[in-house]
Short mmCIF file of C-alpha atoms in Angstrom, two decimals:
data_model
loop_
_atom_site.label_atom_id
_atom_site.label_comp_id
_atom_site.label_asym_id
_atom_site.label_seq_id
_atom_site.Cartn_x
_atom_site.Cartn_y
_atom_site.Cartn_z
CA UNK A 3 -42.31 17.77 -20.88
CA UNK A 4 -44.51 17.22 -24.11
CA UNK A 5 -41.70 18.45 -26.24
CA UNK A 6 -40.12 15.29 -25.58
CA UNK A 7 -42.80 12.68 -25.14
CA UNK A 8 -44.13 14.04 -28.11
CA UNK A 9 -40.58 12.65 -29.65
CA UNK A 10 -40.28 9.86 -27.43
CA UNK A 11 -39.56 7.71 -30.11
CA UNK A 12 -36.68 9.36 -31.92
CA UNK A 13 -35.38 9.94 -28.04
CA UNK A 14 -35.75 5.92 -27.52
CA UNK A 15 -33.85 5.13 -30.68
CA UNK A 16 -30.91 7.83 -29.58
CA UNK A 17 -30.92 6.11 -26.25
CA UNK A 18 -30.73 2.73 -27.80
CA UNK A 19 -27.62 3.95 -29.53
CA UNK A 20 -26.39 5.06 -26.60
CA UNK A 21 -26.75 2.06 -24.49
CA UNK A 22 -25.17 -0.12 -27.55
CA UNK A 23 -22.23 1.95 -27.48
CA UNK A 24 -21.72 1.81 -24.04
CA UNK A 25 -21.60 -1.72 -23.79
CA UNK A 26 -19.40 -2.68 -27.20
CA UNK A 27 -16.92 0.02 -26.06
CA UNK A 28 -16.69 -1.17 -22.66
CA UNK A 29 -16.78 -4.18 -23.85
CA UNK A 30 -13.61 -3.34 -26.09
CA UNK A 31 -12.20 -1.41 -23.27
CA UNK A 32 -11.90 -4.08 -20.97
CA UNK A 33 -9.84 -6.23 -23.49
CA UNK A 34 -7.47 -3.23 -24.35
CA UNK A 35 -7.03 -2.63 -20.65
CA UNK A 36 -6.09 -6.51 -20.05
CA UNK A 37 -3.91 -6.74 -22.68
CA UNK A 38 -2.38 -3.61 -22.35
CA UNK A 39 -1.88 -4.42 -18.43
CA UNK A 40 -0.49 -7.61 -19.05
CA UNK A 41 2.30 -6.22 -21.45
CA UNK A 42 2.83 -2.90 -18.90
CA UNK A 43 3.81 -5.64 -16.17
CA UNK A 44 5.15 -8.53 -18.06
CA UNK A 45 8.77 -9.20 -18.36
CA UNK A 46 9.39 -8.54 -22.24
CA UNK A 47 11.03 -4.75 -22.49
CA UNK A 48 9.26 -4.22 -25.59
CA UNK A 49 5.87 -5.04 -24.75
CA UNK A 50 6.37 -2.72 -21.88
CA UNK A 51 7.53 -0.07 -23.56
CA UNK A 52 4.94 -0.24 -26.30
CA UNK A 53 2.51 -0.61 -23.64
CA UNK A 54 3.66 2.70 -21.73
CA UNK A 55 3.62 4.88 -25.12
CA UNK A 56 0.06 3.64 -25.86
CA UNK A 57 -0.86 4.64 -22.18
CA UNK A 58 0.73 8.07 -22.43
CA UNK A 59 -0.61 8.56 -26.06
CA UNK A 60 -4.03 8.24 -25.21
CA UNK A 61 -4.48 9.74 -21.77
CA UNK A 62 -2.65 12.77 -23.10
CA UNK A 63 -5.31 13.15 -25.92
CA UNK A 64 -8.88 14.68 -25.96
CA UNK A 65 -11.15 11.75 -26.59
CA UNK A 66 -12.98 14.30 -29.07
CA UNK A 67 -9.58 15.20 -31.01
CA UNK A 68 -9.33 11.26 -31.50
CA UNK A 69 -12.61 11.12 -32.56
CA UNK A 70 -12.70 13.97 -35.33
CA UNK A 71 -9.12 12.38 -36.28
CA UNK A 72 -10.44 8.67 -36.77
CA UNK A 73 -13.56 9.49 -38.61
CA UNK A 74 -12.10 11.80 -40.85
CA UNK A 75 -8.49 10.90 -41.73
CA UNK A 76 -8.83 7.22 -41.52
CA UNK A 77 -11.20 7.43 -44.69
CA UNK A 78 -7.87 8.90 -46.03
CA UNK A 79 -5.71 6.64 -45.53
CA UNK A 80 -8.57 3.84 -47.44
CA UNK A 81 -9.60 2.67 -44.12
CA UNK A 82 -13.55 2.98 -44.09
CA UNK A 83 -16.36 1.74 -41.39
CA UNK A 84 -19.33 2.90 -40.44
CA UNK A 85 -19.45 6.45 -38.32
CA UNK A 86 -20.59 4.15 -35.30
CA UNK A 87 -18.05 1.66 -35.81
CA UNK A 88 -15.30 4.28 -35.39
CA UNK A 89 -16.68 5.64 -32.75
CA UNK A 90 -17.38 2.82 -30.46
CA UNK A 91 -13.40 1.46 -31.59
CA UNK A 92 -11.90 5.67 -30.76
CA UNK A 93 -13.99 5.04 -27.48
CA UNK A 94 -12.73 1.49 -26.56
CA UNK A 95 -9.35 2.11 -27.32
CA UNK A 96 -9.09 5.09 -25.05
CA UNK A 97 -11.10 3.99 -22.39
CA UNK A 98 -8.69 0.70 -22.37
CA UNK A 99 -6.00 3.25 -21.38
CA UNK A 100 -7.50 4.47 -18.02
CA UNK A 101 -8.72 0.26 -17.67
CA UNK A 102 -5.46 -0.61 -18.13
CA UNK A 103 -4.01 2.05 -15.76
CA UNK A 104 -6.78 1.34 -13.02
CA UNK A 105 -5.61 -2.60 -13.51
CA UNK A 106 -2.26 -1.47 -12.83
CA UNK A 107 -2.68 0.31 -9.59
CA UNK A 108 -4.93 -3.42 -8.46
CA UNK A 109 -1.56 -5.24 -9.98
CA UNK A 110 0.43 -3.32 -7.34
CA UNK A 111 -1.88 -3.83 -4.65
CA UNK A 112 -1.52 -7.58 -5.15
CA UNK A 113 1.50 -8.27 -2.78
CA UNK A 114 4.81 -9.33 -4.68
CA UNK A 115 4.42 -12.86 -2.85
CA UNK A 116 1.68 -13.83 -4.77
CA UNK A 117 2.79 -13.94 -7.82
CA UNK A 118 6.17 -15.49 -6.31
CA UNK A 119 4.14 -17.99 -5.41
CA UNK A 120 2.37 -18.99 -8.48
CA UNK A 121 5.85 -18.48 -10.44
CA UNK A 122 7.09 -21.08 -8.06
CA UNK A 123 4.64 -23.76 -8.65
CA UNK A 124 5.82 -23.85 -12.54
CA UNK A 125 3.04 -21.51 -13.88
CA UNK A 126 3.82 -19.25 -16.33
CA UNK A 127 4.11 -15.75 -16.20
CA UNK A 128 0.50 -15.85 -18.16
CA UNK A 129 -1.15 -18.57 -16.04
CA UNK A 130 0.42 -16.36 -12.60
CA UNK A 131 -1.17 -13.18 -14.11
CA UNK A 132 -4.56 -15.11 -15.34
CA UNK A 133 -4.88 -17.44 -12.22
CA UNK A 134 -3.23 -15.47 -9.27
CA UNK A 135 -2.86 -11.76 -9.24
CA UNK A 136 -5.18 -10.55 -11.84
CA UNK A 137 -8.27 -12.11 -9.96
CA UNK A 138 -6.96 -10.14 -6.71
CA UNK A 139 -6.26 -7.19 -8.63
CA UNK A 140 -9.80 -6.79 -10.27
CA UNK A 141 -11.36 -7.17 -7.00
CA UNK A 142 -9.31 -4.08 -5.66
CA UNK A 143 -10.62 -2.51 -8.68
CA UNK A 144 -14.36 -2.61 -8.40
CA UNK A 145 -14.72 0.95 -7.80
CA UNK A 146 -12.36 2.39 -10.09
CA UNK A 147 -13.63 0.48 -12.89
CA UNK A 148 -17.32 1.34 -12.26
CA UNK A 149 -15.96 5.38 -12.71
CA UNK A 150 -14.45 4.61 -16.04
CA UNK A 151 -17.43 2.78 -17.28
CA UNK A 152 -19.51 5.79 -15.95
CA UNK A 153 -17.27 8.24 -17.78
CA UNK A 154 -17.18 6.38 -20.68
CA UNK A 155 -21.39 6.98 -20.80
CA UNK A 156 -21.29 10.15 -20.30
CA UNK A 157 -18.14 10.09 -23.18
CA UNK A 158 -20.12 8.42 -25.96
CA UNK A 159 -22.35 11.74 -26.29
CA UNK A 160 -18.69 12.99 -27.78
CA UNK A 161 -19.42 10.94 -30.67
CA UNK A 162 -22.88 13.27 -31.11
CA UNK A 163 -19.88 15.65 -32.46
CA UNK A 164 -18.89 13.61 -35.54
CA UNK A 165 -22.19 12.62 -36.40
CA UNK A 166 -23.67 9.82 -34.33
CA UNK A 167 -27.17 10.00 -33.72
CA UNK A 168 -26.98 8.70 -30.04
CA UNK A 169 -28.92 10.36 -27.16
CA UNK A 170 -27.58 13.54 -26.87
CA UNK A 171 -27.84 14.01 -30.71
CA UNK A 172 -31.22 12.68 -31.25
CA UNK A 173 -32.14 15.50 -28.26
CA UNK A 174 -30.48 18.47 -30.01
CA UNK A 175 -32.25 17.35 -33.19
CA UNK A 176 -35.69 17.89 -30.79
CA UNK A 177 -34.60 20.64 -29.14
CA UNK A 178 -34.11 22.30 -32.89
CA UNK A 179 -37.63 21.61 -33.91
CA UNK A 180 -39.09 22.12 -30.36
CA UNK A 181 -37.18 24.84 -28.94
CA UNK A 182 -37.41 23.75 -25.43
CA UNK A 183 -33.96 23.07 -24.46
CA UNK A 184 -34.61 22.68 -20.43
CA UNK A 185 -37.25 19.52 -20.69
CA UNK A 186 -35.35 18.36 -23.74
CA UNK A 187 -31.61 18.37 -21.90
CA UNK A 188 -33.08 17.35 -18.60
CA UNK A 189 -34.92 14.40 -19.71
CA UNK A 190 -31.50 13.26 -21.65
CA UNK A 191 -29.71 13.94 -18.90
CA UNK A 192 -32.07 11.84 -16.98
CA UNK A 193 -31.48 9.07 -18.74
CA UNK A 194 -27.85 9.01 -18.36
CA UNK A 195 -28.20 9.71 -14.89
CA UNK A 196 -30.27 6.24 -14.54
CA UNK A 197 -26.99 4.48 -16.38
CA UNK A 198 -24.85 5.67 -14.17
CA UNK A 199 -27.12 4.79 -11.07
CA UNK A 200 -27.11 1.34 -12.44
CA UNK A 201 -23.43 1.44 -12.79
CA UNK A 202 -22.94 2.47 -9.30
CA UNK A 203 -25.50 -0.46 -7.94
CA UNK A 204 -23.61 -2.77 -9.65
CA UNK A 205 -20.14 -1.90 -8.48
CA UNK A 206 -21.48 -1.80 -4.91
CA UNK A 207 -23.24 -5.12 -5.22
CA UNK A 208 -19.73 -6.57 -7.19
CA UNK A 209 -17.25 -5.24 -4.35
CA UNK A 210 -19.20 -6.56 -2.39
CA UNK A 211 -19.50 -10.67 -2.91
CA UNK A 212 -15.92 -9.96 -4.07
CA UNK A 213 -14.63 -9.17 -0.75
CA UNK A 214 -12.03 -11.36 0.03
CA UNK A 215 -10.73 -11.84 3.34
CA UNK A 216 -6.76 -11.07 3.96
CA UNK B 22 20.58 -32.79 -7.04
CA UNK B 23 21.45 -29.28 -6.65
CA UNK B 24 24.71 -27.88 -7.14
CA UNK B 25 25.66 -24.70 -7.52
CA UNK B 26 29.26 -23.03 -8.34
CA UNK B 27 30.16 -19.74 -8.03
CA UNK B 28 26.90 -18.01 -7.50
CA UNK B 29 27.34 -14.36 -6.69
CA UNK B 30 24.85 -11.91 -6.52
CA UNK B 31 25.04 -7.99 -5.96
CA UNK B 32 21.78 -5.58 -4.75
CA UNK B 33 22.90 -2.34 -6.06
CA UNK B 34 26.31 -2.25 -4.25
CA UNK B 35 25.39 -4.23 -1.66
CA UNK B 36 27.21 -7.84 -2.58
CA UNK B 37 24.66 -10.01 -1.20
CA UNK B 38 26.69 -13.67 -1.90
CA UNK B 39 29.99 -13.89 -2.58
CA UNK B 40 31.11 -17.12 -4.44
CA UNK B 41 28.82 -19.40 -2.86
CA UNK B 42 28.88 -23.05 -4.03
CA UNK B 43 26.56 -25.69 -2.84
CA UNK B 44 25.75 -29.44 -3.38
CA UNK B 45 23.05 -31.17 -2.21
CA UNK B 46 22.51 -34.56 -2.14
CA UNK B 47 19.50 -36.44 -3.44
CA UNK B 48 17.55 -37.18 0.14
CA UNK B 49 19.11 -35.13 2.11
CA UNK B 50 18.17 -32.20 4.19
CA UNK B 51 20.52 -29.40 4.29
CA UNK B 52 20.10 -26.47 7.18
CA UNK B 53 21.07 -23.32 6.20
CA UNK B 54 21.58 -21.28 9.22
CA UNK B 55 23.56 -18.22 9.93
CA UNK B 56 23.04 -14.21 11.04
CA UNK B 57 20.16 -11.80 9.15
CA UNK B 58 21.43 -10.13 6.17
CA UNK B 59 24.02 -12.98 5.92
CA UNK B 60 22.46 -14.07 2.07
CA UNK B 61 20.94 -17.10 3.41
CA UNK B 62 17.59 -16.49 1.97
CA UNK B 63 18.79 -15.19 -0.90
CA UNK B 64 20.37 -18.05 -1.61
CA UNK B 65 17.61 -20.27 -1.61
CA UNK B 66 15.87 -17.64 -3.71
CA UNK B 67 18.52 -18.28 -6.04
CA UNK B 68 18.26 -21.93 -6.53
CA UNK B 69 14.88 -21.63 -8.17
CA UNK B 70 15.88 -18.50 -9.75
CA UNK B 71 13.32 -16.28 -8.07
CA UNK B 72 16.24 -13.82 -7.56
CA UNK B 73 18.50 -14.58 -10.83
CA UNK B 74 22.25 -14.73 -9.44
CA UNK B 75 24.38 -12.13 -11.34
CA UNK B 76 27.30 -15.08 -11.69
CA UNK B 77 27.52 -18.31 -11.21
CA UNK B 78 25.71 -22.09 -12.25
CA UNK B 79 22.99 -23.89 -10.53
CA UNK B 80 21.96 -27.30 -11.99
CA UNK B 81 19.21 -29.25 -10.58
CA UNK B 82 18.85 -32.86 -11.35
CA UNK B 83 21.60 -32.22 -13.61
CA UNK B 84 19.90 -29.89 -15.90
CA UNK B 85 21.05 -26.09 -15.85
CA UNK B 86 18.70 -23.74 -14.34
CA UNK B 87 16.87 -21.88 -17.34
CA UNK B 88 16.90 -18.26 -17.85
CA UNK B 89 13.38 -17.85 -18.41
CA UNK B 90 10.48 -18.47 -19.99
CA UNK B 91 8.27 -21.89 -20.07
CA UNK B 92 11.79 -23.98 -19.37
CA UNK B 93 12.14 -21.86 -16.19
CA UNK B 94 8.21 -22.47 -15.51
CA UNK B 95 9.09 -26.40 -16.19
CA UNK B 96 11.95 -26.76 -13.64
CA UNK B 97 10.33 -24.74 -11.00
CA UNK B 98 7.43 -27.06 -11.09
CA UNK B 99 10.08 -29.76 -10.06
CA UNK B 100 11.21 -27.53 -7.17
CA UNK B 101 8.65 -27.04 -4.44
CA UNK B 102 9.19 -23.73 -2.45
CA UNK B 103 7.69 -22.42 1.12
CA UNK B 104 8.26 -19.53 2.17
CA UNK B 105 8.24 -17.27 5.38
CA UNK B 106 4.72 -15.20 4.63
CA UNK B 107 3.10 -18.45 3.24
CA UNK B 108 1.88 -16.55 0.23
CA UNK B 109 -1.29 -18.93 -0.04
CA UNK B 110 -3.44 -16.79 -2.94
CA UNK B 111 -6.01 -15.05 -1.19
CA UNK B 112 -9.03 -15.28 -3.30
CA UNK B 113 -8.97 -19.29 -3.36
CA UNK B 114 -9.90 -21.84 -0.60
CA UNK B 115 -7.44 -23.80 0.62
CA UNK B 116 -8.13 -27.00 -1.42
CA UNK B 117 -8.37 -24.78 -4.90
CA UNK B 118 -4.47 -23.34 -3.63
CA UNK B 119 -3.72 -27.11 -3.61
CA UNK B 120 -5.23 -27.87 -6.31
CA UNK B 121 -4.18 -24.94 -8.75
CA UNK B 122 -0.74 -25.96 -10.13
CA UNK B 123 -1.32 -29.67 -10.59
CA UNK B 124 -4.16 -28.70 -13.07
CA UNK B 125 -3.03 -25.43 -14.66
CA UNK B 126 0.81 -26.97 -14.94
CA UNK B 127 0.83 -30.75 -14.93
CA UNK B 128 -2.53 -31.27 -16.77
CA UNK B 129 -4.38 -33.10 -14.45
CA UNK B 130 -7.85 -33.76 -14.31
CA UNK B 131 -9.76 -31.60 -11.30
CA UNK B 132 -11.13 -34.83 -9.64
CA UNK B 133 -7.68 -36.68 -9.39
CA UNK B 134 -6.23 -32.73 -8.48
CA UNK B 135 -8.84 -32.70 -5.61
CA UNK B 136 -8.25 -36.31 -4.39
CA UNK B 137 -4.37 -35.84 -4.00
CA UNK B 138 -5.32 -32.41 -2.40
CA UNK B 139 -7.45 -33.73 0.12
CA UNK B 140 -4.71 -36.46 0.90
CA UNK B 141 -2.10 -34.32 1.09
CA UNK B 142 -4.10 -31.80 3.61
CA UNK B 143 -4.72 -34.57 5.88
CA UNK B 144 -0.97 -35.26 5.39
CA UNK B 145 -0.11 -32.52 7.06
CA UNK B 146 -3.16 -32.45 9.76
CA UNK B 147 -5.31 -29.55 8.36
CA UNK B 148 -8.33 -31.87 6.48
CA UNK B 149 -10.93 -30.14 8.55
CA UNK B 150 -9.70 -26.45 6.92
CA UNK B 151 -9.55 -27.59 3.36
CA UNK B 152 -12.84 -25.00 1.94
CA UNK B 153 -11.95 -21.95 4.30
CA UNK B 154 -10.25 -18.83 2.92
CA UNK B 155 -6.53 -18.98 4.06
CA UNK B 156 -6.86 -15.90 5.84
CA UNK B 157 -9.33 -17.83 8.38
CA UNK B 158 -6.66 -20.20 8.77
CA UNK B 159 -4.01 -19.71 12.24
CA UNK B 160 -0.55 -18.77 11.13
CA UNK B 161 0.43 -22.64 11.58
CA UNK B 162 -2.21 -24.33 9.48
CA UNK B 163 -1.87 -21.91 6.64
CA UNK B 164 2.16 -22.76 6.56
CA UNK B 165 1.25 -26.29 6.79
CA UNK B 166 -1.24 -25.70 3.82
CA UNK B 167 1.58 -24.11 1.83
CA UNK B 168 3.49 -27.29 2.09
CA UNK B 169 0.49 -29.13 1.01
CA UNK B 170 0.30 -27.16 -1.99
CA UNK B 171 4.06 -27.70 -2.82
CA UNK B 172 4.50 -31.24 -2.52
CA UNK B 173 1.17 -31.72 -4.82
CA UNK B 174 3.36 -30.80 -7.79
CA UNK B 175 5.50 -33.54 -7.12
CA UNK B 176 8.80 -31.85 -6.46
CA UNK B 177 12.11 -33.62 -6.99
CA UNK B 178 13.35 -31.08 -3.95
CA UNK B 179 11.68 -28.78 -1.56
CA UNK B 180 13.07 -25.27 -0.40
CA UNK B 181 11.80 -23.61 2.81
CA UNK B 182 12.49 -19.64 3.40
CA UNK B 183 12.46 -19.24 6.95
CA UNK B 184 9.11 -21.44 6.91
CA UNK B 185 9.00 -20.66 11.31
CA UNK B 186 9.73 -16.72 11.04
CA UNK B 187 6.31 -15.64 10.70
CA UNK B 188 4.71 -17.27 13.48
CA UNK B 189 3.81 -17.17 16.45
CA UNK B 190 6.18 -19.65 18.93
CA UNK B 191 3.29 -21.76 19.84
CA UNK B 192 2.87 -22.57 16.46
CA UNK B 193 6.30 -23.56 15.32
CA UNK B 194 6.24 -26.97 16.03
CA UNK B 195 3.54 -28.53 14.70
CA UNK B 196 5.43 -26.76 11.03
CA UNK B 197 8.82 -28.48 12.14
CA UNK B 198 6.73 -31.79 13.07
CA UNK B 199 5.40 -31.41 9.30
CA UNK B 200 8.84 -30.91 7.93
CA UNK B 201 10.85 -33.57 10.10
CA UNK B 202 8.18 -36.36 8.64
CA UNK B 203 9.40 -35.27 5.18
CA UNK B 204 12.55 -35.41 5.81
CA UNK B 205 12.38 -38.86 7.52
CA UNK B 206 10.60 -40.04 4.71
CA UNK B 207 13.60 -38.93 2.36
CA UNK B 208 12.55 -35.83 0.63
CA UNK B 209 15.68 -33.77 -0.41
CA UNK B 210 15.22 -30.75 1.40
CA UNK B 211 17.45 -27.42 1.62
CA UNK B 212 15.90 -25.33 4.72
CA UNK B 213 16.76 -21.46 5.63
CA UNK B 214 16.00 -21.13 9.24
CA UNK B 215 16.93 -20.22 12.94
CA UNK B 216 15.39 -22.96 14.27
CA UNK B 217 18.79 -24.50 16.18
CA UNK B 218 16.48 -27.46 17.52
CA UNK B 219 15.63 -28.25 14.17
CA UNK B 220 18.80 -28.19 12.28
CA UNK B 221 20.16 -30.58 15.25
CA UNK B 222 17.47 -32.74 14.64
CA UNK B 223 16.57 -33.33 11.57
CA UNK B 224 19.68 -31.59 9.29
CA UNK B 225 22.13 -34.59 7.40
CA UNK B 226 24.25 -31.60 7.01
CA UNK B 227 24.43 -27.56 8.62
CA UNK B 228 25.35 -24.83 6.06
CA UNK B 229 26.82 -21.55 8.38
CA UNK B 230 26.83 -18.68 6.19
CA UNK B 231 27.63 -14.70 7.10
CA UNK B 232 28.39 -12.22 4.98
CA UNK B 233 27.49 -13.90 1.77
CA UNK B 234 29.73 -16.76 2.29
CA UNK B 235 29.51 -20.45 3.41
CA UNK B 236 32.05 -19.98 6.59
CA UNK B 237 31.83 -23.52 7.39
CA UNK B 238 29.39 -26.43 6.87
CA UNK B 239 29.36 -29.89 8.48
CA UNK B 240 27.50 -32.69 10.43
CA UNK B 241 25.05 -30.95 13.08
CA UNK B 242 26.26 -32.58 15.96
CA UNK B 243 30.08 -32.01 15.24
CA UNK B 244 28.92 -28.03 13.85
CA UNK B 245 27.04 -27.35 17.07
CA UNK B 246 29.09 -29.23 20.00
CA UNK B 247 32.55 -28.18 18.30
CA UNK B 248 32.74 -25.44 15.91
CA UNK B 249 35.76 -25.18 13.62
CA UNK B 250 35.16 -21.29 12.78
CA UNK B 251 35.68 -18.73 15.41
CA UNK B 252 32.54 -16.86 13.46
CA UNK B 253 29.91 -19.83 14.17
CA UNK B 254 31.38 -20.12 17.68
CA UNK B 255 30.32 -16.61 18.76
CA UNK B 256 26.94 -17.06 16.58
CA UNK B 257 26.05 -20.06 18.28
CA UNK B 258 27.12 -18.58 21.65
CA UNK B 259 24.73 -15.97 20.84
CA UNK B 260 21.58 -17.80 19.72
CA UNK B 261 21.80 -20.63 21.95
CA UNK B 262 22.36 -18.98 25.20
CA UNK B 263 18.58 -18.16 25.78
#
C-alpha cells in the first residue's frame, strides 16, 4: 500500500483527470444523445437517416480505434486540440450513440397517445418531444443511463492509450517506478469502483422521486 | 366550419374511407355513429390530420388543412380533440395538463394559464382533483379533465373519439352531462360514439357510416324512429334492442 500513498499525489492528479473527463464527456454525451434522438424520431427523412448512420457508425466502432484515429489523423487534416480535448469529444460523441439509443427505447415506451395528444393541442413536434414524451421517456431511462455513464468511467482509462495522463495512466507510471502492480491496480481500481457506486446511488435515488404513477 | 370532400384513406390494402365528404356547421353538433371498423374514428382523426387522408380536402374555418409543420401545429390549436384513452400526460398534474398548451402555444402568462385552468376544471366538476397525478384520477374525471384541457386552447371546434369507450358504464354520464352543456352552449362539435342516448339527445344532425362510407345522415329523431337505409335499420335493430 506505500507504493501508492507514497505517490498519492501524482495518483490524485490522474484521478482528477479522470473525474473531469467523466463529467465533460457525459456532459457532451447527453447532448449528442438528445439531439441525435430527436432527429432518429422526428419526421424529416433526412435527419433520420443521418441520425441512424451516426448510430450504426459509432456503435460498430472500438471506442479505442476512434480514439487513436482522432488524435492522430485529425492533426492531419490541420485540425489540432489538446490530447484531452480529443479525447473527452471521441468519448462524448460515442457515448451519445448508446444515450441516444437508450433514449430511443424510453421514446417507445412513451405510449403513441401522448404525443397525439400534445400534437393536438397545437404544439410542435419540438415542444411535444421537449414538453411531453421526452420527460416520460427519461424517467423510463434512469437505469440505462446510469450503465452508460458507468461505462463511460471505466472508458475514459482508453484515453490512457493515446497519451492522457488520467488515473489509470498516472498508476502505470507508479507501477513502473514501484513495481508493485497489485496495490498500485487495486487502489485505481478502487477508485473507479467508488464512481461507479456513486453512479449507482444516484440512479436509484433518481428512479426513484421520478416514479410516476400510470 | 369543417368541410371535407372526397377524403379517402387506405391502411395498407385495407380502404379505410371511401369518398367521404362532410360539412359541419358552425354550432352544431354532429354524431357520428355507425359499426367498429366502419372508419368512423378515422375520420375524425382525419379532420385534424392526425391520420393524413391519402385523397381528398378538409378546410376548417375556411382555411385548408396544412400538411405539416408549425401551420399544421397552428390549426390544430384551433381544433380541440378528446379522445377514447384520455391521453392526459402522465408526468404532469392535472392543472399543469391544462395549463401546458395555452402557455407553450398561445403565449400566455402561467398565472392567467392557471386561472382559466382552475375555471375550466370546476367547469366540468373536477376542482377538487386539479394537483393529483391523472392516474389517481377515476376513468370519468380524467375524461372530463381532458376536455378541460381542450377547451383551454380556445378551440373554434371540438372532436371527441369515442370519449365513453373507455369507461366504465357508471361513469358515462357524468362525460355526456359535460358534453351536452357544451353543446347547449353552442360549441361546434363533431362526436364519434355509440352512445344512441346521446346522439338522440343532444346531435343537430346523425352521421351513419359503415364500410368507409356515409350511408345516410339526417335529423336524430327522423334517423332513429324511421331509417331510410336498410343498413342503419338492421344496425339500429341491433344496438338498441338491449
Amino acid at each position: 500500500m506505500s507504493a501508492l500513498l507514497d505517490h498519492l499525489p501524482e495518483v490524485w492528479q490522474g484521478l482528477v483527470v479522470t473525474l473531469q473527463m467523466t463529467a465533460a464527456s457525459f456532459a457532451g454525451a447527453a447532448v449528442a444523445g438528445l439531439v441525435i434522438v430527436a432527429m432518429r424520431v422526428g419526421p424529416v427523412p433526412v435527419l433520420r437517416a443521418v441520425a441512424t448512420v451516426y448510430v450504426e457508425t459509432l456503435q460498430n466502432l472500438p471506442l479505442l480505434v476512434l480514439l487513436v484515429l482522432a488524435v492522430f489523423g485529425l492533426p492531419e487534416i490541420g485540425l489540432k486540440a489538446g490530447l484531452t480535448t480529443t479525447a473527452v469529444v471521441v468519448i462524448a460523441l460515442y457515448e451519445g450513440a448508446y444515450i441516444a439509443e437508450a433514449l430511443r427505447s424510453g421514446v417507445n415506451a412513451v405510449s403513441a397517445g401522448q404525443g397525439e395528444a400534445a400534437r393536438a393541442l397545437g404544439l410542435t413536434f419540438g415542444q411535444s418531444l421537449r414538453h411531453v414524451v421526452l420527460p416520460q421517456a427519461l424517467r423510463t431511462v434512469v437505469q440505462p443511463i446510469g450503465n452508460i455513464f458507468i461505462a463511460l468511467t471505466m472508458n475514459t482509462s482508453l484515453a490512457a492509450a493515446v497519451g492522457v495522463v488520467e488515473l489509470t495512466a498516472a498508476a502505470n507510471r507508479v507501477n513502473l517506478l514501484e513495481a508493485r502492480p497489485i496495490p498500485v491496480f487495486v487502489g485505481a481500481g478502487l477508485a473507479y469502483a467508488a464512481i461507479a457506486a456513486c453512479a449507482g446511488f444516484v440512479t436509484g435515488r433518481l428512479e426513484r422521486r421520478l416514479a410516476v404513477a400510470r | 366550419m369543417i368541410r371535407a370532400r372526397g377524403l379517402n384513406k387506405w391502411f395498407g390494402d385495407h380502404h379505410v374511407l371511401h369518398d367521404v365528404d362532410l360539412d359541419v356547421a358552425r354550432g352544431e353538433v354532429v354524431v357520428v355513429i355507425g359499426p367498429s371498423g366502419s372508419g368512423k374514428s378515422t375520420l375524425c382523426r382525419c379532420l385534424n390530420r392526425l391520420e393524413p387522408a391519402d385523397s381528398g380536402e378538409i378546410l376548417v374555418d375556411g382555411v385548408p388543412v396544412p400538411e405539416e409543420g408549425r401551420a399544421l401545429a397552428r390549426l390544430r390549436a384551433d381544433v380541440g380533440m378528446v379522445f377514447q384513452n384520455f391521453n392526459l400526460f402522465q408526468h404532469k398534474t392535472v392543472l399543469e395538463n391544462v395549463m401546458l398548451a395555452p402557455m407553450k402555444v398561445r403565449g400566455v402568462s402561467r398565472a392567467e394559464a392557471e386561472r382559466t385552468a382552475h375555471e375550466l376544471l370546476a367547469r366540468v366538476g373536477i376542482a377538487e382533483q386539479a394537483g393529483k397525478q391523472p392516474a389517481r384520477l377515476s376513468g370519468g374525471q380524467q375524461q372530463r379533465a381532458a376536455i378541460a384541457r381542450a377547451l383551454a386552447m380556445r378551440p373554434k371546434v371540438m372532436l371527441f373519439d369515442e370519449p365513453t369507450s373507455a369507461l366504465d358504464p357508471e361513469m358515462v354520464g357524468e362525460v355526456l352531462d359535460v358534453m351536452t352543456g357544451l353543446a347547449a352552449d353552442g360549441m361546434t362539435m363533431v362526436v364519434v360514439t355509440h352512445e344512441m342516448g346521446f346522439a338522440r339527445r343532444a346531435a343537430d344532425r346523425v352521421v351513419f357510416m359503415d364500410g368507409g362510407r356515409i350511408v345516410e345522415t339526417g335529423e336524430p329523431n327522423a334517423f332513429f324512429d324511421s331509417p331510410r337505409t336498410d343498413r342503419a335499420r338492421d344496425f339500429l335493430a341491433k344496438v338498441l334492442t338491449h
